[in-house]
Amino acid sequence: MIKVGIVGGTGYTGSELLRLLALHPQVELAAITSRGEVGQPVADMFPALRKRVSIAFSEPTFESLKHCDVVFFATPHGVCMAQAGELVRAGIRVIDLGADFRLKNTTEFERWYGMPHSEPELLKTAVYGLVEAHREAIRSASLVGLAGCYPTAVQLALKPLLVEGAPLIDEQSIVADCKSGVSGAGRKAAVGSLFSEASESFKAYGVSGHRHLPEIEQGLSLISGRPSQLTFTPHLVPMVRGILATVYVRLNEAGQATDLQALYEQHYQDEFFVDVMPKGALPETKWVRGSNYVRLAVHRPQGRNTAVILSTIDNLVKGASGQAVQALNVMFGLPEHTGLEQLALAP
Amino acid sequence: MIKVGIVGGTGYTGSELLRLLALHPQVELAAITSRGEVGQPVADMFPALRKRVSIAFSEPTFESLKHCDVVFFATPHGVCMAQAGELVRAGIRVIDLGADFRLKNTTEFERWYGMPHSEPELLKTAVYGLVEAHREAIRSASLVGLAGCYPTAVQLALKPLLVEGAPLIDEQSIVADCKSGVSGAGRKAAVGSLFSEASESFKAYGVSGHRHLPEIEQGLSLISGRPSQLTFTPHLVPMVRGILATVYVRLNEAGQATDLQALYEQHYQDEFFVDVMPKGALPETKWVRGSNYVRLAVHRPQGRNTAVILSTIDNLVKGASGQAVQALNVMFGLPEHTGLEQLALAP
Amino acid sequence: MIKVGIVGGTGYTGSELLRLLALHPQVELAAITSRGEVGQPVADMFPALRKRVSIAFSEPTFESLKHCDVVFFATPHGVCMAQAGELVRAGIRVIDLGADFRLKNTTEFERWYGMPHSEPELLKTAVYGLVEAHREAIRSASLVGLAGCYPTAVQLALKPLLVEGAPLIDEQSIVADCKSGVSGAGRKAAVGSLFSEASESFKAYGVSGHRHLPEIEQGLSLISGRPSQLTFTPHLVPMVRGILATVYVRLNEAGQATDLQALYEQHYQDEFFVDVMPKGALPETKWVRGSNYVRLAVHRPQGRNTAVILSTIDNLVKGASGQAVQALNVMFGLPEHTGLEQLALAP
Amino acid sequence: MIKVGIVGGTGYTGSELLRLLALHPQVELAAITSRGEVGQPVADMFPALRKRVSIAFSEPTFESLKHCDVVFFATPHGVCMAQAGELVRAGIRVIDLGADFRLKNTTEFERWYGMPHSEPELLKTAVYGLVEAHREAIRSASLVGLAGCYPTAVQLALKPLLVEGAPLIDEQSIVADCKSGVSGAGRKAAVGSLFSEASESFKAYGVSGHRHLPEIEQGLSLISGRPSQLTFTPHLVPMVRGILATVYVRLNEAGQATDLQALYEQHYQDEFFVDVMPKGALPETKWVRGSNYVRLAVHRPQGRNTAVILSTIDNLVKGASGQAVQALNVMFGLPEHTGLEQLALAP
């Protein structure tokens, strides 16, 4: 059994890790920490876990975690950076669901996150945790900076277009119009996330600049080996879970000559969690809710030169905790879908 | 492996059966029938099942089902009544998620369902499928008339109060104020179930008489051995899944002298799926969503003589398809929670 | 023009007052105060008011309000109590949308609100602001303690049954099972009111005791002249606006002999805002959303002795700001519906 | 008083017309027709109108409408085309909320709507009903083909960029990523519009081609005098009302040199219903819900060459019935906001 620790179990990615790990046949939940809740059973805070999860919160110290094989950080940025070094040096593998180890450029990190990066050396060893793109590196990683939710949806939407020898699209004018459920804002009390504010309404946010923009641009370049530029507009949907990315690309001549449907199907044919839907499909977020799948569809409206790729994930599963478990499975040599076989909850 | 057939797989209880059975380790999905969809892969209609369920719809005939060990009917009333006899006589066990085999009194059936009962003899052999109340009879049943969604929530709320030697409450003045998500209305296109009608609104329905009223009154009498009378008011909640029953009972002197919390905890201590929450708890439907649990809490506001029992289930799981799988497990000698271990999806 | 001031304009009842008063033909919005937002245009906080409301927040001082004819307090309890005396003594009429002047018994106030009442003498002069029940007293009141949202729905549901010479029901065993949209919890950042918590879920709250219980019991006694006892269970509905009260009463012999439909229709025939719906009707909260109407229906299921009254209002309008404007109209001799003619926004 | 008739009052745009016209001081509701509901009071179908609208449905014949000054068609496509001629020839002005008189090219009409156009001559006289763009022509029009909901939001988002002498953007590569509430699908019973399907989910639809695409391209050309090409992707948001259009344009050199905020503010400074929000604003659909406003914001993320315009309307008001009343006001010489002064219902 793999001994797992969780730092920061009081948010939605933390509770989602518990939901998934409680049914993972190869995992033992060894510790979960939260400074403010020491001694409280986790199931008191998340009654959905009652009768199945009996562990209580402990102090967020090295002592609590030192017997773990792997530790997940489901914490705000800055927390993992402060604690990961000690764990990694003790031989404990770390998966950060937060943002501390995503951006390779510390200047970019400081610009977007408003704090200096305290572990630049450790950052160099971190592997970017988008499993379908960096599986081999993750296998042996000591430290994984898990991909963000929007970046997961957008990169998987674009990956087949980027890995060919020559570009198929204008990689400098990509538009990613993305929509997320409200759970993406976390479990923090904030007026803008109140039911009475977010319900029955729709809006864009972060239009002038969102932290996932540099992550996506970096990620696309990691995949293609070439720089990319995109316009990224996140929106808030009055639902709890789910992301739909609607990605617009300008096809160049090579792209126009390509059978995009075939390209996507071939590219992802061996991926357990990637579902390239049939031509003309219109994936709905509900079809992945609670599951680790991404469902994709490729369109070329009116036969014009702009292709539209639709990509949907559950932001708390494939966009966070499910992908974290998927990474754990890769890191420990388990079948990638172990503990992740749940189907989407629909309706 | 138990060979399972499903009649009527195009509604929500049908698709929910598929979601659950796809992960059941002892079940093989042998046939699913739908007159209108013969040949169509089930996953075309329910894309949430893609990559996991490959079966296609077949004709709703005996031929399609004759190799099954057990057949679920997820059909409108009248359908199971017409087909169950042939199956049962062929030795195939039947679990009806519909209403054909719930009411023992055929006059009552005809009054509430507006059709004569065509199988009165078979009806006599049918066992009422509320597992926690009739487990032993279900074990050997050929035909189970599964309890309805509201009846499950209300009966489990009241059962501990009814099984004592002497009554604890006025069994003639029970009030069950019940609230259900919209999926309870099924997947039928109807103006009243449209998003634009049901969303951001709340209403009572069936106030003058709802089919679950005679079922609940019959069920309470089966449990207590005494007649009961209740006022039952269902309401429609702008959410997809979940039932909360708020049940009001007048405590008699014996009831006032009873420690209700202790009574409930003891009564249900061995039940896997019944969670008697701590004193003062306020169960939320989200804490059972997608799972087969019922969560209960008992209150006695202001120390007065009216007790309030709160009971919550997922109407599609414990209120229908999950309870059907639970019944199957009992009928085939499996641990009762086989294939039903999923935790609630929250948030 | 009536000069109106608002204290505490940053919550939902405050912004709702602005929505209604902006179109009131006899009202001039003279001042709106908020300590934290001095100088900020109200429409910056509530962009729905842009292009129509140009006033900015001012200091919450007597100076800001002294030229008003009437001041609304849309504040947490305790605030109006501290400021109303000075205003009333200066001849400015006060309408408190909060709870400071509802309960006549200061001991009860302290028990339920956890603070001593600082204005017991002023409290004696306060009129309870349920217009349909206390119109004449409101006409000449200096200080109105506006009825709460649930109390408005429940009292209007029961009033026709209570005003007859002899009782029609068992007034000691009333059950009021009430459901409210999330805006009832206000605009305060709190985890329980987050979209991801409240959406797609349903729960009871305050079962062991809610502040509206003593207010309703007091209000019913004010109407009937006799003590009443009820069990009151509020629930949270995943919608923004709306209350539905489902009220259960045991009819005595006189009640059983009464034509309840006729009783209700006659009782409310002259009320502009009370709509007694036809026999068998099932009022939906959406049918009053954004309007000041209450819609009622009376049922007697199965011809048994328990009657069920359904009563629906918009908690922010008839349950708060609309009723406040209605009270203002009464106090200043205007037609009661002035500025309140908007129809419900449906769908 | 202007005598108004409504053909097809049983859908959402019909009931919304009633909500607005009931408070319009210069309008008398003379007739409302519906073949299936003759004799039924409108308020029986739409109880939100009770106590205010007493008219009943009549036969959809010329006889019912011949005394009207103006007739609104709130009908599926094909209906207005069949009846408008007779009315117009009788001197009755017609406003079609449907699609029959939007597309000037009958070939395009037939391609997108699947039926021949039966009134090509009448079509030539029809004025396109986007008031802010074609106010003068509407003033004297006999027949107005009201702009669709998405086309209203998108055209108003782009209009300031198109009316300058020289182009500011690449008018051949516009992307309009649009999101609408479910009421846009109308009041027709359809599985895809069920609460249990649409709630807690998000999807694109009509990606390969939507009827509003040719309307928008035609409308943009009407404004600019030049051809335009856009990629238009509509999405379904789990809310009832509201459209947000997120429009992406590539700025050319002239565009890059333009102060877009100033351009928009100046362009719309005299429009009652157009609110150009301050720089950096993120308009929410809730801020226009139930009102006739459009709220706009212009962004240029990262100072790059793609501008993002956000445009929000209530699809049933500015996108249909409110714009219809606005057109009526223009046609009859009334102040444009008569009967349309309601503020948005928020929260």
PDB file of C-alpha atoms in Angstrom, chain D residues 77-229:
ATOM      1  CA  HIS D  77     -40.712  31.191 -38.396  1.00  0.00           C
ATOM      2  CA  GLY D  78     -43.211  30.863 -41.205  1.00  0.00           C
ATOM      3  CA  VAL D  79     -46.194  32.192 -39.264  1.00  0.00           C
ATOM      4  CA  CYS D  80     -45.642  35.903 -39.693  1.00  0.00           C
ATOM      5  CA  MET D  81     -44.787  35.449 -43.358  1.00  0.00           C
ATOM      6  CA  ALA D  82     -48.216  33.895 -43.879  1.00  0.00           C
ATOM      7  CA  GLN D  83     -50.206  36.645 -42.151  1.00  0.00           C
ATOM      8  CA  ALA D  84     -48.250  39.868 -42.320  1.00  0.00           C
ATOM      9  CA  GLY D  85     -49.275  40.784 -45.844  1.00  0.00           C
ATOM     10  CA  GLU D  86     -52.958  41.083 -45.057  1.00  0.00           C
ATOM     11  CA  LEU D  87     -52.273  43.172 -41.983  1.00  0.00           C
ATOM     12  CA  VAL D  88     -49.825  45.523 -43.663  1.00  0.00           C
ATOM     13  CA  ARG D  89     -52.154  46.061 -46.582  1.00  0.00           C
ATOM     14  CA  ALA D  90     -54.871  46.971 -44.060  1.00  0.00           C
ATOM     15  CA  GLY D  91     -52.600  49.658 -42.664  1.00  0.00           C
ATOM     16  CA  ILE D  92     -51.673  47.734 -39.522  1.00  0.00           C
ATOM     17  CA  ARG D  93     -48.002  47.899 -38.658  1.00  0.00           C
ATOM     18  CA  VAL D  94     -46.266  44.635 -37.942  1.00  0.00           C
ATOM     19  CA  ILE D  95     -43.297  43.800 -35.729  1.00  0.00           C
ATOM     20  CA  ASP D  96     -42.042  40.254 -36.216  1.00  0.00           C
ATOM     21  CA  LEU D  97     -40.044  38.917 -33.299  1.00  0.00           C
ATOM     22  CA  GLY D  98     -39.356  35.825 -35.395  1.00  0.00           C
ATOM     23  CA  ALA D  99     -37.008  35.326 -38.289  1.00  0.00           C
ATOM     24  CA  ASP D 100     -39.184  35.723 -41.361  1.00  0.00           C
ATOM     25  CA  PHE D 101     -38.121  39.246 -42.237  1.00  0.00           C
ATOM     26  CA  ARG D 102     -34.527  39.373 -41.073  1.00  0.00           C
ATOM     27  CA  LEU D 103     -32.533  37.944 -43.970  1.00  0.00           C
ATOM     28  CA  LYS D 104     -32.781  40.040 -47.111  1.00  0.00           C
ATOM     29  CA  ASN D 105     -31.548  37.275 -49.363  1.00  0.00           C
ATOM     30  CA  THR D 106     -34.339  34.747 -49.917  1.00  0.00           C
ATOM     31  CA  THR D 107     -31.868  32.079 -50.981  1.00  0.00           C
ATOM     32  CA  GLU D 108     -30.092  32.436 -47.686  1.00  0.00           C
ATOM     33  CA  PHE D 109     -33.466  32.333 -45.915  1.00  0.00           C
ATOM     34  CA  GLU D 110     -34.385  29.103 -47.612  1.00  0.00           C
ATOM     35  CA  ARG D 111     -30.994  27.564 -46.911  1.00  0.00           C
ATOM     36  CA  TRP D 112     -31.091  28.292 -43.200  1.00  0.00           C
ATOM     37  CA  TYR D 113     -34.809  27.964 -42.472  1.00  0.00           C
ATOM     38  CA  GLY D 114     -35.680  25.127 -44.800  1.00  0.00           C
ATOM     39  CA  MET D 115     -38.713  26.732 -46.420  1.00  0.00           C
ATOM     40  CA  PRO D 116     -39.263  29.041 -49.364  1.00  0.00           C
ATOM     41  CA  HIS D 117     -40.002  32.673 -48.567  1.00  0.00           C
ATOM     42  CA  SER D 118     -43.615  33.343 -49.476  1.00  0.00           C
ATOM     43  CA  GLU D 119     -43.454  37.131 -49.302  1.00  0.00           C
ATOM     44  CA  PRO D 120     -40.379  38.283 -51.206  1.00  0.00           C
ATOM     45  CA  GLU D 121     -41.935  41.620 -52.146  1.00  0.00           C
ATOM     46  CA  LEU D 122     -42.983  42.381 -48.602  1.00  0.00           C
ATOM     47  CA  LEU D 123     -39.527  41.372 -47.461  1.00  0.00           C
ATOM     48  CA  LYS D 124     -38.055  44.171 -49.547  1.00  0.00           C
ATOM     49  CA  THR D 125     -40.025  46.722 -47.554  1.00  0.00           C
ATOM     50  CA  ALA D 126     -39.141  45.236 -44.168  1.00  0.00           C
ATOM     51  CA  VAL D 127     -36.778  47.158 -41.920  1.00  0.00           C
ATOM     52  CA  TYR D 128     -34.240  45.314 -39.804  1.00  0.00           C
ATOM     53  CA  GLY D 129     -35.194  45.964 -36.222  1.00  0.00           C
ATOM     54  CA  LEU D 130     -31.995  46.792 -34.411  1.00  0.00           C
ATOM     55  CA  VAL D 131     -33.014  50.167 -33.105  1.00  0.00           C
ATOM     56  CA  GLU D 132     -29.600  51.622 -32.342  1.00  0.00           C
ATOM     57  CA  ALA D 133     -28.500  50.927 -35.921  1.00  0.00           C
ATOM     58  CA  HIS D 134     -31.625  51.584 -37.955  1.00  0.00           C
ATOM     59  CA  ARG D 135     -33.721  53.965 -35.890  1.00  0.00           C
ATOM     60  CA  GLU D 136     -34.742  56.288 -38.721  1.00  0.00           C
ATOM     61  CA  ALA D 137     -35.902  53.530 -41.020  1.00  0.00           C
ATOM     62  CA  ILE D 138     -37.869  51.929 -38.192  1.00  0.00           C
ATOM     63  CA  ARG D 139     -39.678  55.195 -37.480  1.00  0.00           C
ATOM     64  CA  SER D 140     -41.640  54.953 -40.708  1.00  0.00           C
ATOM     65  CA  ALA D 141     -41.606  51.201 -41.251  1.00  0.00           C
ATOM     66  CA  SER D 142     -44.755  49.238 -41.907  1.00  0.00           C
ATOM     67  CA  LEU D 143     -43.016  45.987 -41.164  1.00  0.00           C
ATOM     68  CA  VAL D 144     -40.093  45.398 -38.848  1.00  0.00           C
ATOM     69  CA  GLY D 145     -38.104  42.175 -38.800  1.00  0.00           C
ATOM     70  CA  LEU D 146     -36.756  42.428 -35.288  1.00  0.00           C
ATOM     71  CA  ALA D 147     -33.096  41.531 -34.752  1.00  0.00           C
ATOM     72  CA  GLY D 148     -32.424  38.171 -33.130  1.00  0.00           C
ATOM     73  CA  CYS D 149     -31.008  37.869 -29.642  1.00  0.00           C
ATOM     74  CA  TYR D 150     -27.416  36.911 -30.445  1.00  0.00           C
ATOM     75  CA  PRO D 151     -27.309  39.302 -33.413  1.00  0.00           C
ATOM     76  CA  THR D 152     -28.331  42.174 -31.135  1.00  0.00           C
ATOM     77  CA  ALA D 153     -25.578  41.463 -28.645  1.00  0.00           C
ATOM     78  CA  VAL D 154     -22.904  40.935 -31.285  1.00  0.00           C
ATOM     79  CA  GLN D 155     -23.772  43.853 -33.544  1.00  0.00           C
ATOM     80  CA  LEU D 156     -23.905  46.323 -30.677  1.00  0.00           C
ATOM     81  CA  ALA D 157     -20.542  44.990 -29.527  1.00  0.00           C
ATOM     82  CA  LEU D 158     -18.981  45.679 -32.921  1.00  0.00           C
ATOM     83  CA  LYS D 159     -20.834  48.718 -34.222  1.00  0.00           C
ATOM     84  CA  PRO D 160     -18.409  51.407 -32.980  1.00  0.00           C
ATOM     85  CA  LEU D 161     -15.551  49.582 -34.698  1.00  0.00           C
ATOM     86  CA  LEU D 162     -17.330  49.427 -38.039  1.00  0.00           C
ATOM     87  CA  VAL D 163     -18.672  52.886 -38.661  1.00  0.00           C
ATOM     88  CA  GLU D 164     -15.407  54.760 -38.978  1.00  0.00           C
ATOM     89  CA  GLY D 165     -14.285  55.711 -42.436  1.00  0.00           C
ATOM     90  CA  ALA D 166     -11.521  53.149 -42.616  1.00  0.00           C
ATOM     91  CA  PRO D 167     -11.545  49.698 -41.049  1.00  0.00           C
ATOM     92  CA  LEU D 168     -10.024  49.359 -37.562  1.00  0.00           C
ATOM     93  CA  ILE D 169     -10.047  45.564 -37.463  1.00  0.00           C
ATOM     94  CA  ASP D 170      -9.656  42.571 -39.707  1.00  0.00           C
ATOM     95  CA  GLU D 171     -13.321  42.286 -40.607  1.00  0.00           C
ATOM     96  CA  GLN D 172     -12.788  38.810 -42.049  1.00  0.00           C
ATOM     97  CA  SER D 173     -11.613  37.072 -38.888  1.00  0.00           C
ATOM     98  CA  ILE D 174     -14.022  38.078 -36.168  1.00  0.00           C
ATOM     99  CA  VAL D 175     -14.808  35.493 -33.507  1.00  0.00           C
ATOM    100  CA  ALA D 176     -18.062  35.760 -31.557  1.00  0.00           C
ATOM    101  CA  ASP D 177     -18.145  33.279 -28.714  1.00  0.00           C
ATOM    102  CA  CYS D 178     -21.671  33.671 -27.375  1.00  0.00           C
ATOM    103  CA  LYS D 179     -23.457  32.257 -24.356  1.00  0.00           C
ATOM    104  CA  SER D 180     -27.179  32.234 -23.732  1.00  0.00           C
ATOM    105  CA  GLY D 181     -29.572  31.196 -21.007  1.00  0.00           C
ATOM    106  CA  VAL D 182     -31.948  28.334 -21.698  1.00  0.00           C
ATOM    107  CA  SER D 183     -35.011  30.530 -22.300  1.00  0.00           C
ATOM    108  CA  GLY D 184     -33.483  31.180 -25.704  1.00  0.00           C
ATOM    109  CA  ALA D 185     -34.660  27.710 -26.664  1.00  0.00           C
ATOM    110  CA  GLY D 186     -38.251  28.733 -26.013  1.00  0.00           C
ATOM    111  CA  ARG D 187     -41.084  27.107 -24.099  1.00  0.00           C
ATOM    112  CA  LYS D 188     -41.220  23.981 -26.232  1.00  0.00           C
ATOM    113  CA  ALA D 189     -41.033  20.634 -24.441  1.00  0.00           C
ATOM    114  CA  ALA D 190     -37.729  19.100 -25.552  1.00  0.00           C
ATOM    115  CA  VAL D 191     -35.430  16.688 -23.763  1.00  0.00           C
ATOM    116  CA  GLY D 192     -32.381  18.887 -24.248  1.00  0.00           C
ATOM    117  CA  SER D 193     -34.086  21.788 -22.472  1.00  0.00           C
ATOM    118  CA  LEU D 194     -35.133  19.766 -19.435  1.00  0.00           C
ATOM    119  CA  PHE D 195     -33.871  20.982 -16.106  1.00  0.00           C
ATOM    120  CA  SER D 196     -32.122  17.668 -15.480  1.00  0.00           C
ATOM    121  CA  GLU D 197     -30.283  17.929 -18.791  1.00  0.00           C
ATOM    122  CA  ALA D 198     -29.393  21.623 -18.901  1.00  0.00           C
ATOM    123  CA  SER D 199     -28.727  22.248 -15.222  1.00  0.00           C
ATOM    124  CA  GLU D 200     -25.198  21.896 -13.909  1.00  0.00           C
ATOM    125  CA  SER D 201     -23.874  21.541 -17.428  1.00  0.00           C
ATOM    126  CA  PHE D 202     -22.441  23.686 -20.196  1.00  0.00           C
ATOM    127  CA  LYS D 203     -22.079  23.019 -23.882  1.00  0.00           C
ATOM    128  CA  ALA D 204     -21.681  24.569 -27.282  1.00  0.00           C
ATOM    129  CA  TYR D 205     -24.328  24.001 -29.923  1.00  0.00           C
ATOM    130  CA  GLY D 206     -24.845  24.918 -33.542  1.00  0.00           C
ATOM    131  CA  VAL D 207     -21.073  24.985 -34.019  1.00  0.00           C
ATOM    132  CA  SER D 208     -21.237  23.794 -37.584  1.00  0.00           C
ATOM    133  CA  GLY D 209     -23.801  26.438 -38.461  1.00  0.00           C
ATOM    134  CA  HIS D 210     -26.448  28.491 -36.650  1.00  0.00           C
ATOM    135  CA  ARG D 211     -29.184  30.608 -38.197  1.00  0.00           C
ATOM    136  CA  HIS D 212     -27.893  33.726 -36.522  1.00  0.00           C
ATOM    137  CA  LEU D 213     -24.613  33.523 -38.420  1.00  0.00           C
ATOM    138  CA  PRO D 214     -25.949  34.875 -41.743  1.00  0.00           C
ATOM    139  CA  GLU D 215     -28.033  37.417 -39.864  1.00  0.00           C
ATOM    140  CA  ILE D 216     -25.018  38.775 -38.036  1.00  0.00           C
ATOM    141  CA  GLU D 217     -22.838  38.850 -41.154  1.00  0.00           C
ATOM    142  CA  GLN D 218     -25.610  40.674 -43.025  1.00  0.00           C
ATOM    143  CA  GLY D 219     -26.108  43.058 -40.111  1.00  0.00           C
ATOM    144  CA  LEU D 220     -22.436  43.923 -39.830  1.00  0.00           C
ATOM    145  CA  SER D 221     -22.318  44.687 -43.532  1.00  0.00           C
ATOM    146  CA  LEU D 222     -25.396  46.882 -43.226  1.00  0.00           C
ATOM    147  CA  ILE D 223     -23.548  48.863 -40.590  1.00  0.00           C
ATOM    148  CA  SER D 224     -20.122  49.056 -42.206  1.00  0.00           C
ATOM    149  CA  GLY D 225     -21.003  48.921 -45.872  1.00  0.00           C
ATOM    150  CA  ARG D 226     -18.401  46.188 -46.241  1.00  0.00           C
ATOM    151  CA  PRO D 227     -18.540  42.403 -46.096  1.00  0.00           C
ATOM    152  CA  SER D 228     -17.615  40.731 -42.825  1.00  0.00           C
ATOM    153  CA  GLN D 229     -16.859  37.164 -41.891  1.00  0.00           C
TER     154      GLN D 229
END
